[in-house]
Short mmCIF file of C-alpha atoms in Angstrom, two decimals:
data_model
loop_
_atom_site.label_atom_id
_atom_site.label_comp_id
_atom_site.label_asym_id
_atom_site.label_seq_id
_atom_site.Cartn_x
_atom_site.Cartn_y
_atom_site.Cartn_z
CA MET B 1 -27.65 0.95 -33.11
CA ILE B 2 -30.71 0.02 -35.45
CA ARG B 3 -31.93 -3.09 -33.33
CA ARG B 4 -31.21 -0.95 -30.29
CA ILE B 5 -34.35 1.16 -31.24
CA ARG B 6 -36.78 -1.89 -32.94
CA SER B 7 -35.93 -3.92 -29.68
CA LEU B 8 -37.07 -0.23 -27.41
CA ALA B 9 -40.08 0.72 -30.09
CA PRO B 10 -42.63 -1.58 -28.18
CA LEU B 11 -42.19 0.10 -25.23
CA PRO B 12 -43.74 4.01 -26.12
CA LEU B 13 -46.47 1.19 -27.62
CA LEU B 14 -47.36 0.01 -24.47
CA ALA B 15 -47.65 3.03 -22.40
CA THR B 16 -50.24 4.73 -24.94
CA THR B 17 -52.23 1.40 -25.41
CA GLY B 18 -52.07 1.39 -21.42
CA ALA B 19 -53.19 5.14 -21.25
CA VAL B 20 -55.79 5.11 -23.93
CA ALA B 21 -57.11 1.91 -21.92
CA VAL B 22 -57.07 3.92 -18.93
CA SER B 23 -58.48 6.94 -19.96
CA LEU B 24 -61.57 4.84 -20.84
CA LEU B 25 -61.76 2.49 -17.96
CA VAL B 26 -61.27 6.32 -15.65
CA PRO B 27 -62.84 8.75 -17.36
CA GLY B 28 -62.59 11.66 -15.49
CA ARG B 29 -58.81 11.35 -14.22
CA THR B 30 -58.05 11.65 -18.26
CA ALA B 31 -55.44 14.93 -17.02
CA LEU B 32 -53.22 12.67 -14.69
CA VAL B 33 -53.72 9.88 -16.88
CA LEU B 34 -52.37 12.40 -19.41
CA HIS B 35 -49.47 13.61 -17.07
CA VAL B 36 -48.64 10.05 -16.22
CA TYR B 37 -48.31 8.89 -20.05
CA LEU B 38 -45.82 12.37 -20.65
CA LEU B 39 -43.66 11.25 -17.78
CA THR B 40 -43.84 7.75 -18.47
CA LEU B 41 -42.62 8.75 -22.41
CA ALA B 42 -40.00 11.01 -21.03
CA THR B 43 -38.76 8.24 -19.07
CA LEU B 44 -38.32 6.22 -22.05
CA ALA B 45 -36.24 9.47 -23.81
CA LEU B 46 -34.20 10.11 -21.34
CA GLY B 47 -33.01 6.18 -20.70
CA TYR B 48 -32.50 6.21 -24.07
CA LEU B 49 -30.51 8.54 -24.63
CA VAL B 50 -28.62 7.78 -21.76
CA SER B 51 -27.44 4.79 -23.50
CA VAL B 52 -26.35 6.06 -26.30
CA LEU B 53 -24.83 9.08 -24.30
CA ARG B 54 -22.55 5.99 -22.19
CA ARG B 55 -22.06 3.62 -25.90
CA THR B 56 -20.21 6.51 -27.16
CA HIS B 57 -18.47 8.06 -24.27
CA PRO B 58 -17.90 4.95 -22.35
CA VAL B 59 -16.90 6.10 -18.38
CA ALA B 60 -13.28 4.62 -17.27
CA THR B 61 -13.47 1.99 -15.54
CA ALA B 62 -11.51 4.24 -12.55
CA SER B 63 -11.38 7.97 -12.18
CA PRO B 64 -7.98 8.99 -11.95
CA PHE B 65 -9.27 9.68 -8.06
CA ASP B 66 -9.77 6.23 -7.73
CA LEU B 67 -6.62 5.38 -8.87
CA GLY B 68 -4.73 7.59 -6.76
CA LEU B 69 -6.84 5.51 -3.74
CA ARG B 70 -5.80 2.35 -4.30
CA ALA B 71 -3.32 0.27 -2.74
CA GLN B 72 -0.35 0.98 -4.51
CA SER B 73 1.73 -2.74 -5.80
CA ARG B 74 5.11 -2.73 -3.75
CA ASP B 75 8.08 -3.59 -4.74
CA ASP B 76 9.44 -7.05 -3.67
CA THR B 77 12.89 -6.55 -4.91
CA ALA B 78 13.61 -5.30 -1.22
CA LEU B 79 11.27 -7.33 0.71
CA PRO B 80 13.83 -10.88 0.68
CA GLU B 81 16.73 -8.47 2.41
CA LEU B 82 14.41 -7.04 4.46
CA ALA B 83 13.34 -10.26 5.90
CA ARG B 84 16.63 -11.53 5.94
CA LEU B 85 17.86 -9.08 8.30
CA GLU B 86 14.29 -9.33 10.71
CA ARG B 87 15.56 -12.72 11.46
CA GLU B 88 19.58 -11.81 12.03
CA VAL B 89 17.90 -9.69 14.38
CA THR B 90 15.77 -11.85 15.48
CA LEU B 91 18.38 -14.83 16.15
CA SER B 92 20.94 -12.50 17.67
CA MET B 93 18.55 -11.90 20.48
CA THR B 94 18.35 -15.46 21.08
CA THR B 95 21.87 -16.23 21.16
CA ALA B 96 25.59 -15.17 21.69
CA PHE B 97 26.59 -17.51 18.88
CA ASP B 98 24.51 -15.63 16.31
CA LEU B 99 24.88 -12.12 17.51
CA HIS B 100 28.44 -12.38 17.14
CA PHE B 101 28.70 -14.65 13.54
CA ARG B 102 24.70 -12.91 12.45
CA LEU B 103 24.15 -8.81 13.60
CA ARG B 104 27.42 -7.71 14.40
CA PRO B 105 28.74 -7.66 10.79
CA VAL B 106 26.04 -6.38 9.21
CA LEU B 107 26.31 -3.19 12.34
CA ARG B 108 30.11 -3.33 11.58
CA ARG B 109 29.98 -2.58 7.81
CA ILE B 110 27.55 -0.43 9.05
CA SER B 111 29.59 1.60 11.75
CA ALA B 112 32.21 1.97 9.33
CA ARG B 113 30.75 2.88 6.33
CA MET B 114 28.59 5.22 8.31
CA LEU B 115 31.89 6.26 10.58
CA ALA B 116 33.64 6.98 6.60
CA SER B 117 31.49 9.08 5.49
CA ARG B 118 30.14 11.21 8.27
CA ARG B 119 33.23 11.49 9.92
CA GLY B 120 35.94 10.87 7.32
CA VAL B 121 36.93 8.30 10.53
CA GLU B 122 38.11 4.71 9.51
CA LEU B 123 37.39 1.91 12.05
CA GLU B 124 39.88 -0.21 12.51
CA ARG B 125 43.09 2.75 11.80
CA SER B 126 41.45 5.02 14.74
CA PRO B 127 39.68 2.39 17.57
CA GLU B 128 39.83 5.59 19.97
CA THR B 129 38.04 7.92 18.06
CA SER B 130 34.90 5.39 16.78
CA GLU B 131 34.40 4.42 20.17
CA VAL B 132 34.16 7.48 21.07
CA LEU B 133 31.91 8.74 18.37
CA LEU B 134 30.06 4.79 18.30
CA GLY B 135 29.37 4.59 22.30
CA GLU B 136 30.41 2.07 24.44
CA GLU B 137 27.59 -0.42 24.36
CA LEU B 138 27.90 -0.78 20.46
CA TRP B 139 31.95 -0.59 20.04
CA GLU B 140 31.64 -3.61 21.90
CA LEU B 141 29.30 -5.14 19.80
CA VAL B 142 31.91 -4.08 16.85
CA ARG B 143 35.82 -3.45 17.79
CA PRO B 144 37.84 -5.35 15.70
CA ASP B 145 39.59 -7.26 18.53
CA ARG B 146 36.26 -9.06 19.96
CA GLU B 147 36.19 -12.21 20.91
CA PRO B 148 33.54 -14.82 19.50
CA PRO B 149 31.91 -15.90 22.27
CA ARG B 150 33.29 -18.84 24.24
CA ASP B 151 29.11 -20.04 25.78
CA ARG B 152 27.59 -20.08 22.52
CA ALA B 153 23.98 -20.51 23.51
CA ALA B 154 24.26 -17.63 26.07
CA VAL B 155 22.40 -15.37 25.63
CA GLY B 156 22.48 -13.14 22.14
CA VAL B 157 21.52 -8.42 22.85
CA GLU B 158 18.95 -7.37 24.15
CA LEU B 159 15.74 -5.41 22.56
CA SER B 160 16.40 -2.05 24.56
CA SER B 161 20.51 -2.53 23.95
CA LEU B 162 20.03 -2.73 19.83
CA ASN B 163 17.67 0.26 19.97
CA ALA B 164 20.69 1.84 21.63
CA MET B 165 23.33 0.80 19.30
CA VAL B 166 20.96 2.08 16.08
CA ASP B 167 20.38 5.42 18.02
CA SER B 168 23.75 6.42 18.35
CA LEU B 169 24.53 5.10 14.51
CA GLU B 170 21.47 6.93 13.89
CA LYS B 171 23.20 10.26 15.75
CA LEU B 172 26.33 9.69 13.31
#
């Protein structure tokens, strides 16, 4: 702190020297020179006080408001599963093979759990009730006796059909 005072000490002396020099060179403007001199000293004093305050009470790097505006870090633990599911959906829209062997088990597991938890119906034990609750399109995909596709390269499921299946699952 003493070093800071010593480093700032020449500034008021410089302002005083300047004010005296200007008042000697322009004798009719002494009042204006005095006002500018006092304003300069007040500015220096205020700057010093602000620097002392900043050192004694440091400002946080970010306010709580700023921290709230920052994007929250994403939890990457669920992302691999989501990426896998997105890949399965994309592949199932491409070929019937991927629809049957990749997406069908996922939809079958979801359907069975939702039927059991929300309706008290077991997918394999009550196929008629399951078909009514799931809808014809979803039932055709998840029914237990569904055979693998003969033409593995055939077109998979349409996006609109997949949306309808998801809607019927959400209605459960």
